[in-house]
mmCIF file of C-alpha atoms in Angstrom:
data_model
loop_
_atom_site.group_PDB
_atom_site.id
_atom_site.type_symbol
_atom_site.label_atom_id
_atom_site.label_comp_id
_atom_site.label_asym_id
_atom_site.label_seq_id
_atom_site.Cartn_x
_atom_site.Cartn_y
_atom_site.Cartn_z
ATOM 1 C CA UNK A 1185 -34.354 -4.230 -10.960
ATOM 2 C CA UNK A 1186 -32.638 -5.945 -13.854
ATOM 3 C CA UNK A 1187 -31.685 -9.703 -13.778
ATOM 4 C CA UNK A 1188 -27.871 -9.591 -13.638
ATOM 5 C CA UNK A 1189 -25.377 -12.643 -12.788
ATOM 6 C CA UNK A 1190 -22.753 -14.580 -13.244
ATOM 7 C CA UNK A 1191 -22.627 -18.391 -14.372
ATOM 8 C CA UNK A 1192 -21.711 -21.716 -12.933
ATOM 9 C CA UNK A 1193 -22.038 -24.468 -15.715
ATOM 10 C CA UNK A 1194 -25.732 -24.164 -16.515
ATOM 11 C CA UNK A 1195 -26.878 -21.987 -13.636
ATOM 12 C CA UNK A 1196 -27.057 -18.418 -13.262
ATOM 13 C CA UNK A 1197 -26.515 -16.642 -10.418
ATOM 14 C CA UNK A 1198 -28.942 -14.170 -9.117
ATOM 15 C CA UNK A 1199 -27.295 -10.945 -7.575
ATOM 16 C CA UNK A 1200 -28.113 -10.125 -4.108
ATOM 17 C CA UNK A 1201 -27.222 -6.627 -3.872
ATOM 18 C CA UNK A 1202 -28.632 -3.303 -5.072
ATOM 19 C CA UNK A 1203 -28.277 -2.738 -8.616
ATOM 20 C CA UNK A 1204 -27.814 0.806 -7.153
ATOM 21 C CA UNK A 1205 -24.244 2.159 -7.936
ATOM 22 C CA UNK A 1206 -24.352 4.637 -5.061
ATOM 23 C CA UNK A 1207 -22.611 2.247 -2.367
ATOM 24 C CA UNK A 1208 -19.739 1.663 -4.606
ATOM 25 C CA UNK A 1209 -19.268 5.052 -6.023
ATOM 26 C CA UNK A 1210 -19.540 6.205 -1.898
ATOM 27 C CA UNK A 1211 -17.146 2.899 -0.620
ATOM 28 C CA UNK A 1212 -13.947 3.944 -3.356
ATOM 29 C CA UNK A 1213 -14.625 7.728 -2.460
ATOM 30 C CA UNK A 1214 -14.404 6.661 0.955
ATOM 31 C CA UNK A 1215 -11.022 5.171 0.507
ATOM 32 C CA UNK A 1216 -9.580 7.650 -1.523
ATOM 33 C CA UNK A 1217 -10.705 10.063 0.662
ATOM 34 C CA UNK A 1218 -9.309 8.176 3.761
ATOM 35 C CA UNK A 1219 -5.737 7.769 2.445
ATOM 36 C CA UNK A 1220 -4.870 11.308 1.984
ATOM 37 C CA UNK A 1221 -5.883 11.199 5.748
ATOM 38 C CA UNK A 1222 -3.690 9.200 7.187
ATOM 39 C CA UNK A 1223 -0.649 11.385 5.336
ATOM 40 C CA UNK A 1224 -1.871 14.277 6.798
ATOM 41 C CA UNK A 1225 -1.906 12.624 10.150
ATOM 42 C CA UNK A 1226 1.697 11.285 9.372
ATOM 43 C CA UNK A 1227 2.492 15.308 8.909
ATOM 44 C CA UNK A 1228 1.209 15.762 12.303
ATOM 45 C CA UNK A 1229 3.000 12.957 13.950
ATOM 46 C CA UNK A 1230 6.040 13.524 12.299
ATOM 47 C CA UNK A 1231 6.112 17.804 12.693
ATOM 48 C CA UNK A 1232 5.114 16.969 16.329
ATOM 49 C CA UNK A 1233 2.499 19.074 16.091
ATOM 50 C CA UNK A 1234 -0.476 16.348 17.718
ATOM 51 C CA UNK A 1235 -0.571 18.335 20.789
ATOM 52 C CA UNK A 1236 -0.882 21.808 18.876
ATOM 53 C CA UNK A 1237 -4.463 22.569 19.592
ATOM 54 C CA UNK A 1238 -4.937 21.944 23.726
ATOM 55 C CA UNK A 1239 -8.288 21.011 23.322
ATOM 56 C CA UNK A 1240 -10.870 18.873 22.497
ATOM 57 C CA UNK A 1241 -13.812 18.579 20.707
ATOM 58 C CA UNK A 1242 -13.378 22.184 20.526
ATOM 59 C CA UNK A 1243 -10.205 23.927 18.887
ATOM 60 C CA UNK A 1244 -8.818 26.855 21.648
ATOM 61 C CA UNK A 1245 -12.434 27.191 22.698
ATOM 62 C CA UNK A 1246 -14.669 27.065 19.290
ATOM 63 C CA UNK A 1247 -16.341 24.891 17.781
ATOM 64 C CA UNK A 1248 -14.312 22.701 15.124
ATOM 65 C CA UNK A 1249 -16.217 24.008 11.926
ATOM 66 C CA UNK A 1250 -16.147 27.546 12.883
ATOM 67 C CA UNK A 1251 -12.227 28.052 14.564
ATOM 68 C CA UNK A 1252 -11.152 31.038 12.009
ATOM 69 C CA UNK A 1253 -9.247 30.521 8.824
ATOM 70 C CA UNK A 1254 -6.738 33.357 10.159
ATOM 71 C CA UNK A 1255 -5.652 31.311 13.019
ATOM 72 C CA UNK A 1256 -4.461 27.975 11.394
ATOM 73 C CA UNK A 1257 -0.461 29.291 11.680
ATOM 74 C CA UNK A 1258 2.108 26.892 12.324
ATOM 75 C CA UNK A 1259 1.364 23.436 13.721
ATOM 76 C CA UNK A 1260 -2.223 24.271 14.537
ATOM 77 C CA UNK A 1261 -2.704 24.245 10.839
ATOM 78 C CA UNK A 1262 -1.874 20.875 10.606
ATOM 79 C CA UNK A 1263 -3.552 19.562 13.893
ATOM 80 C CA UNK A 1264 -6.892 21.117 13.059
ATOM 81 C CA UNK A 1265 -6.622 20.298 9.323
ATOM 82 C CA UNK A 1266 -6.071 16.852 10.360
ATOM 83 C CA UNK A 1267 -9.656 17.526 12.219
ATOM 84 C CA UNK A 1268 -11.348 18.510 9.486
ATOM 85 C CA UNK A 1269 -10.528 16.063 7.101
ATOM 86 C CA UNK A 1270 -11.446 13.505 9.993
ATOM 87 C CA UNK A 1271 -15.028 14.957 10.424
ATOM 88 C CA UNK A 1272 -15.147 14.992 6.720
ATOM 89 C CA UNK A 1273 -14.652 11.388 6.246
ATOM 90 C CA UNK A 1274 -16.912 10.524 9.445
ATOM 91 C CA UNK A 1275 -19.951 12.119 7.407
ATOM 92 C CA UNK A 1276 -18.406 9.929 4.388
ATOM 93 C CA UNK A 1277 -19.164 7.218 6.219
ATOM 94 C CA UNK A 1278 -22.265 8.104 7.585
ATOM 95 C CA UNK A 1279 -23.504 8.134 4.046
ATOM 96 C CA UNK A 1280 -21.481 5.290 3.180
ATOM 97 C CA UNK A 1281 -23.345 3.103 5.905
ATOM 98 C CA UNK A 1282 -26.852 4.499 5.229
ATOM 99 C CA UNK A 1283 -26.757 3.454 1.517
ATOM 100 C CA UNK A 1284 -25.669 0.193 2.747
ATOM 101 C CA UNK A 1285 -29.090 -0.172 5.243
ATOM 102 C CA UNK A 1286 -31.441 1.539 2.424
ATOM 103 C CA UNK A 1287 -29.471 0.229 -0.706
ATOM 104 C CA UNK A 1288 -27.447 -3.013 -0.006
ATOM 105 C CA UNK A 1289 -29.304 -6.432 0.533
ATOM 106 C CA UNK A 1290 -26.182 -8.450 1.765
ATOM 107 C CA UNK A 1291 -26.566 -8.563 5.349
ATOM 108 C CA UNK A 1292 -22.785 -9.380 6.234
ATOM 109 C CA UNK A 1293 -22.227 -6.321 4.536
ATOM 110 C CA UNK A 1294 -24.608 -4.019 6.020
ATOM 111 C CA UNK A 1295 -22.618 -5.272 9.234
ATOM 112 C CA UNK A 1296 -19.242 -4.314 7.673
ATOM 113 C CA UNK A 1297 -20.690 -0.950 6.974
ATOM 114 C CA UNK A 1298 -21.682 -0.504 10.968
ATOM 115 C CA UNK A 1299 -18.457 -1.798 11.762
ATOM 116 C CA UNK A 1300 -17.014 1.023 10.030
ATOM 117 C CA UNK A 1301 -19.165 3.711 11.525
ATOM 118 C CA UNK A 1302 -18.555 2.359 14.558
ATOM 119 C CA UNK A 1303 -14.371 2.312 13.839
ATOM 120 C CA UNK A 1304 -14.602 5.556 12.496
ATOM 121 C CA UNK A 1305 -16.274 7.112 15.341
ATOM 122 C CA UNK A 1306 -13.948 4.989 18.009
ATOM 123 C CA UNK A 1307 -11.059 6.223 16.620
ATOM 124 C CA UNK A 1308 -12.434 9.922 16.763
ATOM 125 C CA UNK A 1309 -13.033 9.687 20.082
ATOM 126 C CA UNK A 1310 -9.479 7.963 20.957
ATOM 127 C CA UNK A 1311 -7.884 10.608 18.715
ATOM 128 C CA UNK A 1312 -9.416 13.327 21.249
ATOM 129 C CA UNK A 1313 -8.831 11.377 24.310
ATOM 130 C CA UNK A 1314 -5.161 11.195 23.157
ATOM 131 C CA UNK A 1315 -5.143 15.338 23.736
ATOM 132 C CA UNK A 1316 -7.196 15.397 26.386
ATOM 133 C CA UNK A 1317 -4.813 13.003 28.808
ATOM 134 C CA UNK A 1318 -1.604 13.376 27.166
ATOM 135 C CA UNK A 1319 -1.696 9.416 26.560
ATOM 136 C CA UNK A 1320 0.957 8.438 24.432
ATOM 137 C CA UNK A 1321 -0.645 4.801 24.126
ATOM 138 C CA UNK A 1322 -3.720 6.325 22.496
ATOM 139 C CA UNK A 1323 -1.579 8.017 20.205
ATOM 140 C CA UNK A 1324 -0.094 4.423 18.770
ATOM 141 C CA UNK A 1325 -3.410 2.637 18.864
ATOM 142 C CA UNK A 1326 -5.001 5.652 17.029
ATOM 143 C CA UNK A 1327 -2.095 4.969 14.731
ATOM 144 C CA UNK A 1328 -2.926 1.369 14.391
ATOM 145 C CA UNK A 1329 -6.758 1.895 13.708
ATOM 146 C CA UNK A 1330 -6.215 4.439 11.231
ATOM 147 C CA UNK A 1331 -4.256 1.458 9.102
ATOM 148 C CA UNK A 1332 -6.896 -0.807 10.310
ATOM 149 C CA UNK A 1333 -9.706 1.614 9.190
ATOM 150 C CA UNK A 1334 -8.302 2.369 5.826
ATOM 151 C CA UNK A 1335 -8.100 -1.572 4.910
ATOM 152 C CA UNK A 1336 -11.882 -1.955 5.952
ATOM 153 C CA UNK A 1337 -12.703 1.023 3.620
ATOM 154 C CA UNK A 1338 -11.088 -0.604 0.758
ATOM 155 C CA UNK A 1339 -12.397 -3.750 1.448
ATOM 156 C CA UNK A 1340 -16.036 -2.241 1.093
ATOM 157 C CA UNK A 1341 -14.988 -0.830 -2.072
ATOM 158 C CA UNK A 1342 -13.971 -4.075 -3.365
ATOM 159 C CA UNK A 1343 -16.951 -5.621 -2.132
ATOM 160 C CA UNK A 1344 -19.339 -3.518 -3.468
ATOM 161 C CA UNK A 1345 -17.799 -3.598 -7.151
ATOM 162 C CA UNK A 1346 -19.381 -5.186 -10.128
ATOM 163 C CA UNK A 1347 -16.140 -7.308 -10.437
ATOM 164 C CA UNK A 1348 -17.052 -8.786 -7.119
ATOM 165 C CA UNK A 1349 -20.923 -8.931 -7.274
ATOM 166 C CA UNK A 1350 -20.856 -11.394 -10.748
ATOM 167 C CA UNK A 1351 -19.690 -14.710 -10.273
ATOM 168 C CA UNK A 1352 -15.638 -14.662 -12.147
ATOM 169 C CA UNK A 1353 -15.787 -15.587 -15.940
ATOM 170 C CA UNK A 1354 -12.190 -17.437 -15.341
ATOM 171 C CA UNK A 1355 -12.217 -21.334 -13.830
ATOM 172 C CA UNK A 1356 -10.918 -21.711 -10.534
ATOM 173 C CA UNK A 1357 -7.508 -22.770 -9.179
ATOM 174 C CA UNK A 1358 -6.672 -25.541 -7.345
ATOM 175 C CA UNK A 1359 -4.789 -23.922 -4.728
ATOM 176 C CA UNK A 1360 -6.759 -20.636 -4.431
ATOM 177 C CA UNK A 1361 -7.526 -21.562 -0.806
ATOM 178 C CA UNK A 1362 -3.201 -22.008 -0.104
ATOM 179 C CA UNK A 1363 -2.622 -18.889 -2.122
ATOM 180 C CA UNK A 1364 -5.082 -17.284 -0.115
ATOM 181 C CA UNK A 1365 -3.913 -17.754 3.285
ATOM 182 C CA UNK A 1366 -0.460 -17.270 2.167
ATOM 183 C CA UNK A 1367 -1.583 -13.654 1.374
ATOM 184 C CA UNK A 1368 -3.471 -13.490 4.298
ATOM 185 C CA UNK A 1369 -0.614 -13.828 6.278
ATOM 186 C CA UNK A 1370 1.313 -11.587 4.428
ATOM 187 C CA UNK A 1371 -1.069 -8.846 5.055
ATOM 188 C CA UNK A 1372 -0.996 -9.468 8.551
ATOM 189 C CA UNK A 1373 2.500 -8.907 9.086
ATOM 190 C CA UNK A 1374 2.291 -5.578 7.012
ATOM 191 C CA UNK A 1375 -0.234 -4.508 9.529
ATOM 192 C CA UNK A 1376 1.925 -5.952 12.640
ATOM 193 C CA UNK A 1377 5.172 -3.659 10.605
ATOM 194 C CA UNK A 1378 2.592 -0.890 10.234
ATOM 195 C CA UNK A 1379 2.120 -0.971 14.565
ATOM 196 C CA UNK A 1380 5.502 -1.348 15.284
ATOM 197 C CA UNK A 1381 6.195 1.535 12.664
ATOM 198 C CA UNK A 1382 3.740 3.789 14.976
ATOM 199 C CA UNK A 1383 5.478 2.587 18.195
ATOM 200 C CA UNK A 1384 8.881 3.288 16.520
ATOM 201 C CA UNK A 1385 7.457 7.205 15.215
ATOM 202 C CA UNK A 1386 5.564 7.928 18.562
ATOM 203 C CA UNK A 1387 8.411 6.319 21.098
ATOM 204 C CA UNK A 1388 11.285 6.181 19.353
ATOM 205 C CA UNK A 1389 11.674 2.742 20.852
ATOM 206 C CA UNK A 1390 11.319 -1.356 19.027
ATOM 207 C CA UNK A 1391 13.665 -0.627 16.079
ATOM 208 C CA UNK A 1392 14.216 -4.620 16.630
ATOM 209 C CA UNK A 1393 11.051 -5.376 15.959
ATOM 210 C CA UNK A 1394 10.425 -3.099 13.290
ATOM 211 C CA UNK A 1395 13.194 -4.385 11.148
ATOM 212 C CA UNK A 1396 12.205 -7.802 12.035
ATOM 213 C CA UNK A 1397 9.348 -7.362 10.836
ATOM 214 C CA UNK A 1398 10.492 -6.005 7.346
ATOM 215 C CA UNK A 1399 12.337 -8.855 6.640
ATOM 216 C CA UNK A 1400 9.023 -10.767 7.362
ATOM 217 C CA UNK A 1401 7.427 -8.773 5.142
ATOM 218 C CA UNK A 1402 10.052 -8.705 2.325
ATOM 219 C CA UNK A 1403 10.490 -12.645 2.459
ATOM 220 C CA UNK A 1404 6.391 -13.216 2.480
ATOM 221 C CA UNK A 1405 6.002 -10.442 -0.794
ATOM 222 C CA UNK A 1406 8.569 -12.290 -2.841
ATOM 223 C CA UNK A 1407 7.385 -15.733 -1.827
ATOM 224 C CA UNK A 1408 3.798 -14.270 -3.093
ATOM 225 C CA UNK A 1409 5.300 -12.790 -6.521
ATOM 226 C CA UNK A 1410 7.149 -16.257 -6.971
ATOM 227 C CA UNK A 1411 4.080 -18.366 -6.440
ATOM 228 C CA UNK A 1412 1.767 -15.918 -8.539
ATOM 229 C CA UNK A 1413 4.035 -15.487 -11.512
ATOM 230 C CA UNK A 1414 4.992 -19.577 -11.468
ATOM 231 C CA UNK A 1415 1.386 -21.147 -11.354
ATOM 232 C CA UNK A 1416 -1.060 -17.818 -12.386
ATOM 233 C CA UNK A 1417 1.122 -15.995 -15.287
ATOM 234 C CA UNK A 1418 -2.233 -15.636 -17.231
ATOM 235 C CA UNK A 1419 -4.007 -14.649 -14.463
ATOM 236 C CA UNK A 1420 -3.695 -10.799 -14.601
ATOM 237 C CA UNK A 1421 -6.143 -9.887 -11.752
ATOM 238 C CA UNK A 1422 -3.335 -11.792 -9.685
ATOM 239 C CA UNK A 1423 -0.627 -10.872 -11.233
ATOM 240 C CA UNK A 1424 -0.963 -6.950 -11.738
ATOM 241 C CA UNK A 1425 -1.369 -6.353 -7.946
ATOM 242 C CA UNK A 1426 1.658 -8.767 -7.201
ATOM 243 C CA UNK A 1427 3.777 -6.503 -9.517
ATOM 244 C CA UNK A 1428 2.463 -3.485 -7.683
ATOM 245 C CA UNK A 1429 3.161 -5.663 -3.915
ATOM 246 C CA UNK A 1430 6.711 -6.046 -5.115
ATOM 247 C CA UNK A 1431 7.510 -2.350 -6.591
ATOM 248 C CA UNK A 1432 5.970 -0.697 -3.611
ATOM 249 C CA UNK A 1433 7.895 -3.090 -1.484
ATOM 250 C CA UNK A 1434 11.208 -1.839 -3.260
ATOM 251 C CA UNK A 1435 9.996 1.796 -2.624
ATOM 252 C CA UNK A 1436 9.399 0.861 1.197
ATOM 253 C CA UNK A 1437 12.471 -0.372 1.216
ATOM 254 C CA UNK A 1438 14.204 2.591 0.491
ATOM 255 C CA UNK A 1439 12.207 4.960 2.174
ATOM 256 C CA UNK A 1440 12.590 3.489 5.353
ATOM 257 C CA UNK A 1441 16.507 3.129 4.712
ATOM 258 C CA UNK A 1442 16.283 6.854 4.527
ATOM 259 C CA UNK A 1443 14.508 7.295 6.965
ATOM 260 C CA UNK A 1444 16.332 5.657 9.597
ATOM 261 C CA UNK A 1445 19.502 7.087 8.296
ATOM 262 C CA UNK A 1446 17.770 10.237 8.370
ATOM 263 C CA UNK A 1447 16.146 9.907 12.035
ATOM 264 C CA UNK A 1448 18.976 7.972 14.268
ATOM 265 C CA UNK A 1449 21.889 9.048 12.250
ATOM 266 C CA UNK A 1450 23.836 12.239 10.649
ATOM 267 C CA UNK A 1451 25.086 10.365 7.926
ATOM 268 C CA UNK A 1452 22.349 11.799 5.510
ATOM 269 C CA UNK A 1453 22.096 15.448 7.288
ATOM 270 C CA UNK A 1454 18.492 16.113 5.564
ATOM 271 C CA UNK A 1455 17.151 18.919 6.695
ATOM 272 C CA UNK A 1456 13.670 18.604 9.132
ATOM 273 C CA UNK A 1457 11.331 19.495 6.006
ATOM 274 C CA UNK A 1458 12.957 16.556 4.286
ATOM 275 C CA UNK A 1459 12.854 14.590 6.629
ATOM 276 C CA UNK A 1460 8.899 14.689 7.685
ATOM 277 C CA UNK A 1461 8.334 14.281 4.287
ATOM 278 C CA UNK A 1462 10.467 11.257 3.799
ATOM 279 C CA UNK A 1463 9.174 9.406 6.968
ATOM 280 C CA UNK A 1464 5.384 10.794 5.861
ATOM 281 C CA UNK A 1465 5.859 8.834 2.516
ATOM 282 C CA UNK A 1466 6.909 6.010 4.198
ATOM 283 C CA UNK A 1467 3.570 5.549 6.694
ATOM 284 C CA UNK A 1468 1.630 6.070 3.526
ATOM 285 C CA UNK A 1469 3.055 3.358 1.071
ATOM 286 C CA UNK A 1470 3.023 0.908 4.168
ATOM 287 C CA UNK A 1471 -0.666 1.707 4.218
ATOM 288 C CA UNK A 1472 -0.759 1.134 0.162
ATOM 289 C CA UNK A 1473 1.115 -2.396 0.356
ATOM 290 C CA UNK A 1474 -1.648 -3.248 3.482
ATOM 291 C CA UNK A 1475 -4.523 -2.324 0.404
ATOM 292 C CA UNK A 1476 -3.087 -3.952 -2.303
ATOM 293 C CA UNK A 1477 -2.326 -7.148 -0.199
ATOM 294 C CA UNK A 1478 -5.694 -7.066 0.846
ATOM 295 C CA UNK A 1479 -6.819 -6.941 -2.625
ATOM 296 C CA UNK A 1480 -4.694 -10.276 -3.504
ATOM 297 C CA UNK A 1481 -6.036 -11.872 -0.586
ATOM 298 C CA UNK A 1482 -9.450 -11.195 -1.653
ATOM 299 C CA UNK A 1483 -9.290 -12.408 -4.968
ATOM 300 C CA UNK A 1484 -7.277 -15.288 -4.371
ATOM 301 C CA UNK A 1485 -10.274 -16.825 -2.284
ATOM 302 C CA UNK A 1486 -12.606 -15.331 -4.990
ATOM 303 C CA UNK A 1487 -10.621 -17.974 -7.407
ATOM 304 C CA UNK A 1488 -10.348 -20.557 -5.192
ATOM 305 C CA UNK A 1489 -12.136 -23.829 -5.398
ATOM 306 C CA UNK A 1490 -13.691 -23.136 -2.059
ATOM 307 C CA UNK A 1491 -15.670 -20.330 -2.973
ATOM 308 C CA UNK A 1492 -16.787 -21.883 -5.601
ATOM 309 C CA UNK A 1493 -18.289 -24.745 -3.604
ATOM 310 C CA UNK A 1494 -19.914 -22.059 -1.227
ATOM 311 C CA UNK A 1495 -21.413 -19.997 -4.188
ATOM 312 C CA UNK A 1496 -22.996 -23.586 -5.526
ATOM 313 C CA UNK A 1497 -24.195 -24.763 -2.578
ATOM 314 C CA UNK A 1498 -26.053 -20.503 -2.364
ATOM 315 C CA UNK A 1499 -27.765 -21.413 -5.656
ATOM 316 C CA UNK A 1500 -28.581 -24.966 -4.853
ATOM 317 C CA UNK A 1501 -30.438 -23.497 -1.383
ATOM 318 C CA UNK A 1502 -32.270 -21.144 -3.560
ATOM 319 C CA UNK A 1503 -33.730 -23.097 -5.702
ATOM 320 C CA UNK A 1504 -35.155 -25.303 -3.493
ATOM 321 C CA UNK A 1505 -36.021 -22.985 -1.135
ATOM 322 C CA UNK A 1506 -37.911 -21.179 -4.553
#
């Protein structure tokens, strides 16, 4: 295994992971593969087509891999597609989390990994149960741990990058650890917008706190943008995803304005199609602005003074311990 690191003053730092690529390449195919997911299960949610298939885990009596091709007509395409795709990125992370055990030496990581086979299979299992008793609370929290699910999986992707492994080649900034929580909070209360946005789409109820939540939101991204482009304008790892916070906030913006014009009103008079597409496109750029606030978050503490300290103190415990 090669020597690879990063540098504080005079010392290098020692990797601790795999110089295997496999967990990364497995982590962002993860992700990728998990977001398409959670559109198609906006399709279902917003056709009304959950309850399509009766059953559960079989599909009108056969098994899920072998229900015929022929049969997937109407809303029972997009129920049991929804399956598949499911099952498909359960074996994703399967692999995902055996690489980790065989490949990854960080423990906390390895842990992350279980934690996502152990999400991914929860939310399987609540996803069924939500057919099986007709329990429209299992439908929301299956909502809310598919958002949850996809911001672990692009976490591990992050976390297994080379970016993230080597110690950053820029100093660090005095108030990483303040810009950090501030987008910390901030993608909190996209994931609090993202429930209420499930509770809103499976009840029809909470407008209130939807939109009260936006504003949140909306007040927290620019507050982000403003301190990022003031004090870290030559920072582009900070400042790209901030630009990408704010346009995809815009684009939220308007999609749910449409949406809600759309849903609760006739002043738009789209047509149904247009309308499950338009309220689709919505869940999924909420669940983009979750990732890419994540990804600010992430990096601000990985420029902050703090982790700084903590990576020292690693190396100074090595060495001695050598």
């Amino acid at each position: 295994m090669k020597a690879e690191g990063g540098r504080i003053g005079s010392c290098i730092i020692p990797h601790t992971s795999s110089s295997s690529a496999w967990p990364h390449r497995l982590a962002v195919l993860l992700a990728c593969a998990t977001f398409p997911l959670l559109f198609i299960g906006g399709l279902v949610t917003s056709k009304g087509a959950g309850l399509a298939v009766p059953d559960w885990p079989t599909t009108f009596g056969h098994s899920m891999f072998f229900y015929p091709w022929s049969k997937m007509v109407g809303n029972i395409f997009y129920e049991h597609s929804h399956r598949l795709v499911a099952s498909g990125v359960g074996l994703l992370t399967i692999a995902l989390t055996l690489s980790f055990w065989f490949q990854e030496r960080r423990d906390w990581l390895r842990r992350l990994g279980l934690a996502a086979l152990f999400l991914v299979i929860l939310q399987g299992v609540i996803g069924g149960l939500r057919v099986v008793l007709l329990e429209q609370t299992l439908a929301i929290v299956h909502a809310a741990f598919a958002q949850a699910f996809f911001a672990l999986t692009v976490s591990l992707a992050i976390f297994t990058s080379p970016d993230w492994r080597s110690e950053p080649a820029d100093p660090p900034i005095a108030d990483g650890g303040r810009l950090s929580r501030l987008c910390a909070v901030t993608t909190a209360m996209i994931y609090l917008q993202a429930i209420f946005g499930a509770v809103l789409r499976h009840t029809g109820e909470r407008v209130d706190a939807h939109l009260f939540f936006a504003l949140l939101v909306t007040l927290h991204v620019i507050f982000v943008l403003l301190r990022i482009v003031k004090s870290h304008a030559h920072r582009p790892k900070l400042t790209r995803p901030a630009y990408v916070l704010a346009a995809l906030l815009f684009l939220q913006l308007m999609l749910g304005a449409g949406s809600y014009f759309g849903k609760f009103t006739s002043m738009l008079g789209l047509p149904m199609t247009a309308l499950v597409i338009l309220t689709t496109i919505h869940l999924v750029t909420g669940a983009l602005m979750l990732a890419t606030s994540l990804l600010l978050t992430l990096r601000a503490y990985r420029f902050s003074t703090r982790s700084k300290r903590s990576i020292g103190r690693k190396i100074l415990t090595e060495q001695f311990s050598g």
